[in-house]
Coordinates of C-alpha atoms in Angstrom, one line a residue:
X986 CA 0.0 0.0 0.0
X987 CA 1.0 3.4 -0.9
X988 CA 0.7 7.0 -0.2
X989 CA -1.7 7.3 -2.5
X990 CA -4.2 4.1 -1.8
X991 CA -3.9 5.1 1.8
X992 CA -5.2 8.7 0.9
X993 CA -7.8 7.3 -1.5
X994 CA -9.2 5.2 1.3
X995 CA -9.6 8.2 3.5
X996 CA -11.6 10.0 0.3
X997 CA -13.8 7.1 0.5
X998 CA -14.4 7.4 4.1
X999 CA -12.8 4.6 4.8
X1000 CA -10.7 3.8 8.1
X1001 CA -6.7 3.5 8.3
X1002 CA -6.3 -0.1 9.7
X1003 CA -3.3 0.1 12.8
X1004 CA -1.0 -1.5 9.9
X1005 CA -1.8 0.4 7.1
X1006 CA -1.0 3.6 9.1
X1007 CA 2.8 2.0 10.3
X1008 CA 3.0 1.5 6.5
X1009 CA 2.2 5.4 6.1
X1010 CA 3.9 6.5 8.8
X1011 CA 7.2 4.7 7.2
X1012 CA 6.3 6.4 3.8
X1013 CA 7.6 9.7 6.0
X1014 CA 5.8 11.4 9.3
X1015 CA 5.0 14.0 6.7
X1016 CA 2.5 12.1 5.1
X1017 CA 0.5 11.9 7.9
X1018 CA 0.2 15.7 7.8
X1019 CA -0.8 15.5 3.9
X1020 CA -3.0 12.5 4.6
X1021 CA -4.9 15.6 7.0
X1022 CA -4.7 18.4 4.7
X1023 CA -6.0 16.5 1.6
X1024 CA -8.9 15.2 3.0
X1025 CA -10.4 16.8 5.5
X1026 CA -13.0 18.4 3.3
X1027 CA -13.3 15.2 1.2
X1028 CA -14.5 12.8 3.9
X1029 CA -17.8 11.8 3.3
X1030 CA -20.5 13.6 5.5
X1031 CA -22.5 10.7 7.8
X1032 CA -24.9 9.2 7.9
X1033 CA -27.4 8.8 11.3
X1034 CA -30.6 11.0 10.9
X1035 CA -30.9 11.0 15.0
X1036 CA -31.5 14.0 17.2
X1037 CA -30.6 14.7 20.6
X1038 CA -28.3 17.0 22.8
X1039 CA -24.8 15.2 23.1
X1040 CA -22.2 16.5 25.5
X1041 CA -18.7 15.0 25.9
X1042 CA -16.4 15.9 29.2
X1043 CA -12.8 16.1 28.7
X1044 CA -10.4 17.5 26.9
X1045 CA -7.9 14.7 26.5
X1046 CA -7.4 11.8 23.6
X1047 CA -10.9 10.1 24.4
X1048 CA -12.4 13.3 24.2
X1049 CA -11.3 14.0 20.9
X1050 CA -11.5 10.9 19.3
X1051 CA -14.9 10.8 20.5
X1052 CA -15.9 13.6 19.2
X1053 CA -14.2 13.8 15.7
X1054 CA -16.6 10.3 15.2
X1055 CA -19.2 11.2 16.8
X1056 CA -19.7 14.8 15.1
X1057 CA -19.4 12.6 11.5
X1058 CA -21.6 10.1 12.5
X1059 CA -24.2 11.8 12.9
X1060 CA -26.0 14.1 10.1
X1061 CA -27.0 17.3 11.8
X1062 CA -24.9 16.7 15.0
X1063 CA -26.1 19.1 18.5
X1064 CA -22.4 18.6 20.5
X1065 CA -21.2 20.4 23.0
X1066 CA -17.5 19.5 24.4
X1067 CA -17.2 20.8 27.8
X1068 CA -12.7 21.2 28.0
X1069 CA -11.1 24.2 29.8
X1070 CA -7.8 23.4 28.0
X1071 CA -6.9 24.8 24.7
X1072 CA -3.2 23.3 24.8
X1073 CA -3.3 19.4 24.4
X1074 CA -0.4 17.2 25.9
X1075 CA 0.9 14.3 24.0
X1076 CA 0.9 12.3 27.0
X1077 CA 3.2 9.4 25.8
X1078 CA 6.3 12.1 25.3
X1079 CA 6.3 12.5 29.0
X1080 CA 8.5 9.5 29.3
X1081 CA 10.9 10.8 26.5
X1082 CA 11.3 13.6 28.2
X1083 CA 11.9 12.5 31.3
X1084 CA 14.5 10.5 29.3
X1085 CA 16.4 13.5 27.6
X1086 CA 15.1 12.5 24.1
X1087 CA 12.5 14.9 23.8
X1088 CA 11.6 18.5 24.7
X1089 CA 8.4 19.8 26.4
X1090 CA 7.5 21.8 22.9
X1091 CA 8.1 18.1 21.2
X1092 CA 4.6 17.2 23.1
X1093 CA 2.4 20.7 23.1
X1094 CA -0.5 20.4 20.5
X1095 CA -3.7 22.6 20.2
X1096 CA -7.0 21.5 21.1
X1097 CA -8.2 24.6 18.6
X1098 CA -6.9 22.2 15.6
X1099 CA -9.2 19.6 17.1
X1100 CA -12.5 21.1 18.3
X1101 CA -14.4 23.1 15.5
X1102 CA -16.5 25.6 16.9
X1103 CA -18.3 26.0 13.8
X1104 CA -19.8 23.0 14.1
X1105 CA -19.9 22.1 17.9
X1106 CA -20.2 24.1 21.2
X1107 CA -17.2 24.8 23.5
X1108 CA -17.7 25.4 26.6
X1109 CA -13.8 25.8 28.3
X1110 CA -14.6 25.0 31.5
X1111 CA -14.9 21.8 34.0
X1112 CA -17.4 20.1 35.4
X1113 CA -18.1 20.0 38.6
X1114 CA -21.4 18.5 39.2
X1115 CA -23.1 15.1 37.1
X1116 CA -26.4 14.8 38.3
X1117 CA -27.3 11.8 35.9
X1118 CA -30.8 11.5 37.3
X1119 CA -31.6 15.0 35.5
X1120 CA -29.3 14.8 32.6
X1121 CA -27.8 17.8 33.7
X1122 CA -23.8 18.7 34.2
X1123 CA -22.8 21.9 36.0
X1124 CA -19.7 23.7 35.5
X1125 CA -17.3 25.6 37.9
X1126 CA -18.8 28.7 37.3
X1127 CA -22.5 27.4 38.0
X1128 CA -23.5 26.9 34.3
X1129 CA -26.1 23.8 34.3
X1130 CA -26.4 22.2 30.8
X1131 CA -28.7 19.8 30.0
X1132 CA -28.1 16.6 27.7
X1133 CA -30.3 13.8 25.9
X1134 CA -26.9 11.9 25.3
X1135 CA -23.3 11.9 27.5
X1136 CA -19.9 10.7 26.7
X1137 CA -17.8 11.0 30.0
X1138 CA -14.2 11.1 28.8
X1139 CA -12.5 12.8 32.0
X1140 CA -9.3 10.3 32.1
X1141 CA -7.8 9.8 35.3
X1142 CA -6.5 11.9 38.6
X1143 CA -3.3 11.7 40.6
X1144 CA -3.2 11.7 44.3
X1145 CA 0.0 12.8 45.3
X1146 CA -1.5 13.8 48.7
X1147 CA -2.9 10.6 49.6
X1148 CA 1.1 9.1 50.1
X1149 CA 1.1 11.0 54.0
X1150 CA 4.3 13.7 54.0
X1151 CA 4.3 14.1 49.8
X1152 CA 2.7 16.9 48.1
X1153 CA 3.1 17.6 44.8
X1154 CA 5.5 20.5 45.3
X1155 CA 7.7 18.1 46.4
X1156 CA 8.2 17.0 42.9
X1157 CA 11.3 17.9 41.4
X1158 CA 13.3 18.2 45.3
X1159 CA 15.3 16.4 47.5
X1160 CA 15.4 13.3 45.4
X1161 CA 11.8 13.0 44.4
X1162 CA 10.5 12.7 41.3
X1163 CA 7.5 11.5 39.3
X1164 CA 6.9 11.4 35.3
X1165 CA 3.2 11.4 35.3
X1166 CA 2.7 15.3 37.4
X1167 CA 1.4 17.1 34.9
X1168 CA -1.5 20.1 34.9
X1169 CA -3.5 19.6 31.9
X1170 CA -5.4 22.7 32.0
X1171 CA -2.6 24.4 31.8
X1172 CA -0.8 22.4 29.5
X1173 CA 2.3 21.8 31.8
X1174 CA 4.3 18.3 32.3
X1175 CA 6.2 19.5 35.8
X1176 CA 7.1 15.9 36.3
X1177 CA 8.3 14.8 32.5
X1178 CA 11.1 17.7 33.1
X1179 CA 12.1 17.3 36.6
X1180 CA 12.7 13.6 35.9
X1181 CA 14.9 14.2 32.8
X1182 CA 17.1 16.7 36.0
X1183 CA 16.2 13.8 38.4
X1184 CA 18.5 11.3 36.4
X1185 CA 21.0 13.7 35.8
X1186 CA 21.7 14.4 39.4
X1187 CA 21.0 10.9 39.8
X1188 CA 24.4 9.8 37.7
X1189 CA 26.7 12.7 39.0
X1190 CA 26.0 11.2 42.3
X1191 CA 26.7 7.7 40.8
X1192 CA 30.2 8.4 40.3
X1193 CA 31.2 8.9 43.9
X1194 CA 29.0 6.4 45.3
X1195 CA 26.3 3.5 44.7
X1196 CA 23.4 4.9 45.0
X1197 CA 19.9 3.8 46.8
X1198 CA 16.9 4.4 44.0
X1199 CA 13.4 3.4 44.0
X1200 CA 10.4 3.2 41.6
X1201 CA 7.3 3.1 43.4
X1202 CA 3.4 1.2 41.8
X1203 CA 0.4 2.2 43.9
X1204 CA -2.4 0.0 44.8
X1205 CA -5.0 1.7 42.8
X1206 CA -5.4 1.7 38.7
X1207 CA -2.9 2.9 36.7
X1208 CA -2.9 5.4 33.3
X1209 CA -0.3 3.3 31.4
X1210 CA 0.9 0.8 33.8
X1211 CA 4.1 0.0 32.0
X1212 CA 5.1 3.4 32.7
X1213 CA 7.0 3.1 35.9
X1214 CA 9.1 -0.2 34.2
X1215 CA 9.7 2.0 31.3
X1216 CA 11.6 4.9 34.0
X1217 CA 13.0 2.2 35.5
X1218 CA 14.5 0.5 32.9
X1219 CA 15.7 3.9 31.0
X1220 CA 17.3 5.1 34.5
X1221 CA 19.4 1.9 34.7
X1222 CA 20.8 2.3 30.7
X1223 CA 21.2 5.6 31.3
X1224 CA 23.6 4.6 33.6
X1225 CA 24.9 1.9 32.4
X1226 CA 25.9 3.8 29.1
X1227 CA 28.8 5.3 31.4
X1228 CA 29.4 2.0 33.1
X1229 CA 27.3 3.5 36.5
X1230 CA 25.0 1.0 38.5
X1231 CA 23.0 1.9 41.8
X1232 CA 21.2 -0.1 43.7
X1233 CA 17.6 0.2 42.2
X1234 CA 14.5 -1.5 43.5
X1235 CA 10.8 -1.7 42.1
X1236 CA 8.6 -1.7 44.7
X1237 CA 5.1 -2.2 43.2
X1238 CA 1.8 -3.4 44.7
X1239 CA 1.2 -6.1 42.2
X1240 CA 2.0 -9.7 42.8
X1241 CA 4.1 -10.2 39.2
X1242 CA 5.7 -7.7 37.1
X1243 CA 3.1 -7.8 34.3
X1244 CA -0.1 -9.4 33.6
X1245 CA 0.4 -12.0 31.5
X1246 CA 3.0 -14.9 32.1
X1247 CA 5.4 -14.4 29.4
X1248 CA 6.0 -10.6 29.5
X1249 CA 6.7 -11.6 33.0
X1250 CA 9.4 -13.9 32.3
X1251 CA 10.8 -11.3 29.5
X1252 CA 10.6 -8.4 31.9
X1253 CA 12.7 -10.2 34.3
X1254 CA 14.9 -11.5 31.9
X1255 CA 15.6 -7.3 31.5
X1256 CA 15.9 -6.8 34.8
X1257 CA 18.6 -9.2 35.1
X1258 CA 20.2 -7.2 32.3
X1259 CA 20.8 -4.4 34.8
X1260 CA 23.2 -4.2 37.7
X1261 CA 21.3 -5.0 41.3
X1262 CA 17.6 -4.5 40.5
X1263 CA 15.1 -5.9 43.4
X1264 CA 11.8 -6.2 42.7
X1265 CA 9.3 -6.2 46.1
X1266 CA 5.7 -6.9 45.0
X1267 CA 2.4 -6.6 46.8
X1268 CA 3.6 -3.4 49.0
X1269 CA 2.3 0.1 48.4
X1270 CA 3.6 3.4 49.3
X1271 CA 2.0 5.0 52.3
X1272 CA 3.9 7.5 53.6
X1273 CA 7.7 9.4 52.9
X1274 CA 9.8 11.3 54.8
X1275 CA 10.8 14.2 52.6
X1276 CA 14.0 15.5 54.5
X1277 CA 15.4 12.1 56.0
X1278 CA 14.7 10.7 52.9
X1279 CA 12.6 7.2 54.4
X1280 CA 9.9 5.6 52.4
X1281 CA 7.3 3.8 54.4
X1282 CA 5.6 1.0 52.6
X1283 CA 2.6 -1.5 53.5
X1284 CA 3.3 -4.8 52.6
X1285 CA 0.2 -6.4 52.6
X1286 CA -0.2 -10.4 51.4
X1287 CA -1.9 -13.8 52.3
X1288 CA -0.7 -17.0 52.6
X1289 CA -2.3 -20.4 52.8
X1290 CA -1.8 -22.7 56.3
X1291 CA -2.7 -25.7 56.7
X1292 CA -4.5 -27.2 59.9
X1293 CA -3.7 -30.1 61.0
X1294 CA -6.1 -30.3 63.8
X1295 CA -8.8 -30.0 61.5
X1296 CA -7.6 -30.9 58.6
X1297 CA -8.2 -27.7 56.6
X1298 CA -6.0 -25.0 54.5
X1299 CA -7.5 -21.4 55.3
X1300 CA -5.8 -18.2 53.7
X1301 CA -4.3 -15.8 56.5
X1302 CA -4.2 -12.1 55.5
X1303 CA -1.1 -10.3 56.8
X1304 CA 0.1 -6.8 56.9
X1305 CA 3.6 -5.5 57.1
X1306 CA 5.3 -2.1 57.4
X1307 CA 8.5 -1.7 55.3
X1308 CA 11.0 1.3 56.1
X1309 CA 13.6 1.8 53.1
X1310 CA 16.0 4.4 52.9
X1311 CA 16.8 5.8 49.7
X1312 CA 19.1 8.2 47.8
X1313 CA 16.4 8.9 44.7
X1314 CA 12.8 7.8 44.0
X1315 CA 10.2 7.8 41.5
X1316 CA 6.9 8.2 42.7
X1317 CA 3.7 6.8 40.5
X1318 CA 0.5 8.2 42.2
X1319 CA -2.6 6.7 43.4
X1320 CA -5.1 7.4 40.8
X1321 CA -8.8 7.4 40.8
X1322 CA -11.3 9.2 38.6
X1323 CA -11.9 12.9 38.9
X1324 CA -13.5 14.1 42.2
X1325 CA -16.7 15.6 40.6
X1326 CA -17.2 12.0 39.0
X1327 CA -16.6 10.0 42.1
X1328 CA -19.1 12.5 43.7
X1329 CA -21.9 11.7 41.4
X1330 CA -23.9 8.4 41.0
X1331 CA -22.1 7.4 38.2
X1332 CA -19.3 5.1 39.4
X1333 CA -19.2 2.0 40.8
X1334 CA -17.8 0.8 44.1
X1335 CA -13.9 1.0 43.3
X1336 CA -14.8 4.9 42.2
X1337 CA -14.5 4.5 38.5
X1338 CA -17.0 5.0 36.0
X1339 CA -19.8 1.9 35.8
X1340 CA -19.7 1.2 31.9
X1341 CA -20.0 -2.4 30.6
X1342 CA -16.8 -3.3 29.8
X1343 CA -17.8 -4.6 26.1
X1344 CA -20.0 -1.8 25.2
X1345 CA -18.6 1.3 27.5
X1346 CA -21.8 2.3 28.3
X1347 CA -22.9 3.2 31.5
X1348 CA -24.7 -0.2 33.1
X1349 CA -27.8 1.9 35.0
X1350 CA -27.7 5.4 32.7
X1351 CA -28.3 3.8 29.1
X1352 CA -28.0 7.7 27.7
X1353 CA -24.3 7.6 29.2
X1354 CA -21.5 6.0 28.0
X1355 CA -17.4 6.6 28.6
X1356 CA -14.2 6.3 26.8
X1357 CA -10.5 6.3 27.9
X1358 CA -9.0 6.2 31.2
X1359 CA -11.8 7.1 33.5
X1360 CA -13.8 4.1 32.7
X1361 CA -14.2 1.0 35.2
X1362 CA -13.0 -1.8 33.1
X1363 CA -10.5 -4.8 33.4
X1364 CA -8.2 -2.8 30.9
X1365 CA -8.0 0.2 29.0
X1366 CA -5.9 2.8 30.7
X1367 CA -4.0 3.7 27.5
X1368 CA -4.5 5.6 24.5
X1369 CA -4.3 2.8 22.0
X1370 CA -7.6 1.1 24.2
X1371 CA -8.9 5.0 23.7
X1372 CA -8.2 4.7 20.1
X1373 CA -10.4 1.4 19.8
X1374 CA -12.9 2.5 22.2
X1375 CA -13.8 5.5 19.8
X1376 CA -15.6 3.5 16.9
X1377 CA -17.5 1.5 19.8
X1378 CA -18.9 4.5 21.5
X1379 CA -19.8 5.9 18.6
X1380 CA -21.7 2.7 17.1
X1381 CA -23.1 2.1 20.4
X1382 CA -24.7 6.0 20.7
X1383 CA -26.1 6.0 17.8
X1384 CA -27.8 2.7 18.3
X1385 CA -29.0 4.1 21.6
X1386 CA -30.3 7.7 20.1
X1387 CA -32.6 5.0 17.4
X1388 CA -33.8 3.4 20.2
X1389 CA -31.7 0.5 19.0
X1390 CA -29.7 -1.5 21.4
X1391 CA -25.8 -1.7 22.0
X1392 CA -24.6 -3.8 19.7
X1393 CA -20.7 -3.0 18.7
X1394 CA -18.4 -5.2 21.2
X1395 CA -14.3 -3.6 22.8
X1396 CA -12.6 -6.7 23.2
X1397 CA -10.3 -4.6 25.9
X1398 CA -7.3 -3.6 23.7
X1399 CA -4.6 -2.1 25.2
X1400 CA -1.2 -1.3 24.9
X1401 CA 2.0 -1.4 26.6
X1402 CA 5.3 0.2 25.1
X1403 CA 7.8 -1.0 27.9
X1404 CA 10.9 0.8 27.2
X1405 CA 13.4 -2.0 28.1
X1406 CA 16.5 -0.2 27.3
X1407 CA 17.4 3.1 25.0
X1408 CA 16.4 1.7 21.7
X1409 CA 14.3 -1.5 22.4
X1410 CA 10.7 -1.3 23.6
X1411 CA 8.5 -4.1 24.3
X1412 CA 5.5 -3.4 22.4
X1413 CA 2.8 -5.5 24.3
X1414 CA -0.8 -5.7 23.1
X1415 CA -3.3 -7.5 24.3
X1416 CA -7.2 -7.5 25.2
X1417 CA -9.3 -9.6 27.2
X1418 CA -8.1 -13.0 26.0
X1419 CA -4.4 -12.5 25.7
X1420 CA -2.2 -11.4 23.2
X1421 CA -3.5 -9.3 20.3
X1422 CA -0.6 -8.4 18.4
X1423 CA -1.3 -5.7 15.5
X1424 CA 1.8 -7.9 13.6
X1425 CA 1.2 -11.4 13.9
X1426 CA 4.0 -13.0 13.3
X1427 CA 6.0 -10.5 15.9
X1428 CA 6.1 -12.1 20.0
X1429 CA 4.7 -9.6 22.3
X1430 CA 7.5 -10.4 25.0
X1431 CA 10.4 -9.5 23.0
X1432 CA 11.9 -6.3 22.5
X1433 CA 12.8 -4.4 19.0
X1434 CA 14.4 -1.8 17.9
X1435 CA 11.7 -0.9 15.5
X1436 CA 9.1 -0.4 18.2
X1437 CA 11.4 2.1 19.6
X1438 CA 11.8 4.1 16.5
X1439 CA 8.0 4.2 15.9
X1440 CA 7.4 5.1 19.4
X1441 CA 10.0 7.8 19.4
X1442 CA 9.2 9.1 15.7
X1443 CA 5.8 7.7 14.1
X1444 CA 3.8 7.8 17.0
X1445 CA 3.0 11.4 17.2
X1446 CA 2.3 12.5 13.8
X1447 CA 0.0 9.6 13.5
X1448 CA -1.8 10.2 16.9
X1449 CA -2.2 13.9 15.8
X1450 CA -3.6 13.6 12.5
X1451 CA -4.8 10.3 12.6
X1452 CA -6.1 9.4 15.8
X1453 CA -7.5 12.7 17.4
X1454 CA -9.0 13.3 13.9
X1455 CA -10.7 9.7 13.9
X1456 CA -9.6 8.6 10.8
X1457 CA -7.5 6.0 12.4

């Protein structure tokens, strides 16, 4: 396939496959940006003859995808996008930066390129109130809206103040750092920077002394879950490139290093790569001492004993507190879904949005459906699940505005680029029944050079003209 069938299929309104868009992206990152200028005007106007007020919350990938299908599918669409950022962050550079091969202007996009105002409503505010039994939203300054229709695309929050003795100030001080702080309103990535500074300082001290470094994994959800390996593993090469060690230690709350048995066994294969890298699992940071520089961690785990009295094996729960002393540590937050959410009726008992995990919509609101990191679903934390959540949504609210059921099926995608080393990433897909790779023939648990290059250099003009356009 070439440039031109690829731009011929988007005449015809027809949707860029995941491959056919690697095979455009390796045509040259500029054709991605033709691809957009040739055929915005030429994509074939949908479709549904439905009615009915639709609002989408957020201003992140979901949101966008969402509504650039949403606003096609549908022939005289009533949208209104409620977003109170105009700068968009390409999320997934945050780790390049915070590895020194990107810049903060590498990753700043415009959500004016995005949301047409022409054609939809934007209302650049938050909201602060979902009252779902009135089909009403309210914003922060005390606008109520009403909606027939809802797509909740609010992603996910970080709770830096839930660790006791850490605020998010802290960030970028006395050894403390964290790739995910960002302030998406305001289009800043505080974190991606100070961790790029963090493992600078990090090997200066290295050549006087081994260092103590940590990488923490909460106990909650996680947006991208491969992302604290991925700073681990780029910390370690970093040093090693200048033959530096430390003494490094994952501590994570999980009970393996990934999901699925052989990406476990191939992400310990890279930790053994590394010089002195401990992995503690099922312990989650609860506290830090900022100035003495002491993590406190809550190791808590169960273990089958057997009886012999009675002849019967019963599971003991245990708790443990775990000082550690470190030099440097990364800190991934607890996360949850915004507070205005978790204050409504809308989520479920772990605090996340109550879709169905096959047809993201809402399983007691049938006019409300979700997309992207804020829903409550096995999987999906990732914009690549976001990506194939998009033509589901869509399907499924139209359906619902024809008084038609929810038919189209998310077989729970998702995504994992584990940076295993400066050029390699492990490029693990999978959805709800294992490995879902978009090239066959490729493993899932071994890293590539190629992934890396895509990652570093396709991924970004695709996502912006492909992805948050919803042609891909």
């Amino acid at each position: 396939m070439n440039l031109e069938d690829i731009i011929n299929k988007q005449k015809s309104n027809t949707e860029l496959s995941r491959r056919d868009a690697i095979k455009l992206m390796g045509i040259s990152p500029i054709a991605a940006s033709v691809l957009a200028s040739t055929t915005t005007s030429s994509i074939a106007q949908a479709c549904a003859d439905v009615s009915g007020k639709v609002i989408i919350v957020g201003g992140g990938s979901g949101a966008l995808m969402a509504l650039s299908r949403i606003k096609r599918a549908i022939k005289n669409p009533d949208i209104t996008i409620i977003a109170p950022n105009e700068i968009h962050l390409y999320q997934p550079g945050q780790v390049f930066i915070g590895a020194g091969v990107m810049e903060m202007e590498d990753i700043i996009l415009n959500n004016n390129n995005y949301i047409d105002q022409d054609e939809v409503t934007w209302v650049k505010d938050e909201v602060e109130v979902f009252d779902a039994d009135n089909n009403t939203v309210t914003t922060r300054a005390g606008e109520k809206l009403p909606y027939d229709y809802l797509v909740v695309a609010t992603g996910a929050q970080y709770n830096y103040e839930d660790i006791e003795g850490l605020t998010k100030e802290d960030i970028g001080k006395n050894g403390i750092t964290s790739v995910y702080l960002s302030d998406l309103e305001k289009g800043t990535s505080v974190g991606a920077t100070a961790t790029w500074e963090w493992n600078k300082a990090l090997k200066k001290a290295a050549i006087t002394s081994k260092q103590k470094v940590i990488f923490t994994h909460p106990n909650t959800k996680v947006k991208c879950g491969g992302a604290p390996q991925k700073v681990l593993h780029l910390t370690a090469d970093y040093l090693k490139q200048d033959g530096l060690s430390a003494e490094y230690s994952f501590i994570t709350s999980t009970k393996t290093l990934f999901p699925l048995p052989h990406v476990t066994k191939a992400l310990e294969k890279v930790q053994a790569s590394y010089d002195t890298i401990t992995s503690k699992f099922q312990h989650h940071l609860q506290a830090i001492d900022v100035q003495n520089k002491k993590a406190t961690f809550l190791h808590a785990y169960s273990e089958e004993i057997y009886d012999e009295e009675f002849g019967e094996t019963e599971v003991v729960s245990h708790e443990d507190i775990v000082v550690m002393d470190y030099d440097f540590i990364h800190i991934t937050p607890p996360m949850s879904a915004i507070t205005a959410l978790m204050n409504s009726k809308l989520v479920d008992f772990t605090g996340w949005l109550e879709v169905d995990k096959h047809t993201l919509q809402h399983k007691r609101y049938s006019n409300v459906f979700g997309i992207g990191d804020t829903c409550g679903i096995p999987m999906g934390k990732t914009g690549g699940s976001a990506r194939h959540q998009g033509p589901i949504v869509t399907e499924n609210l139209i359906s619902v505005m024809k008084n038609e059921k929810a038919k189209a099926i998310f077989d729970g995608y998702t995504v994992c680029p584990i940076k295993t080393a400066y050029g390699q990433i492990l490029m693990a897909e999978f959805n709800y029944k294992g490995d879902a790779p978009t090239i066959p023939f490729l493993s899932i648990s071994e890293p590539r050079a190629f992934w890396w290059y895509f990652d570093l250099y396709q991924l970004k003009p695709m996502y912006q003209y492909l992805m948050l356009t919803g042609r891909f």
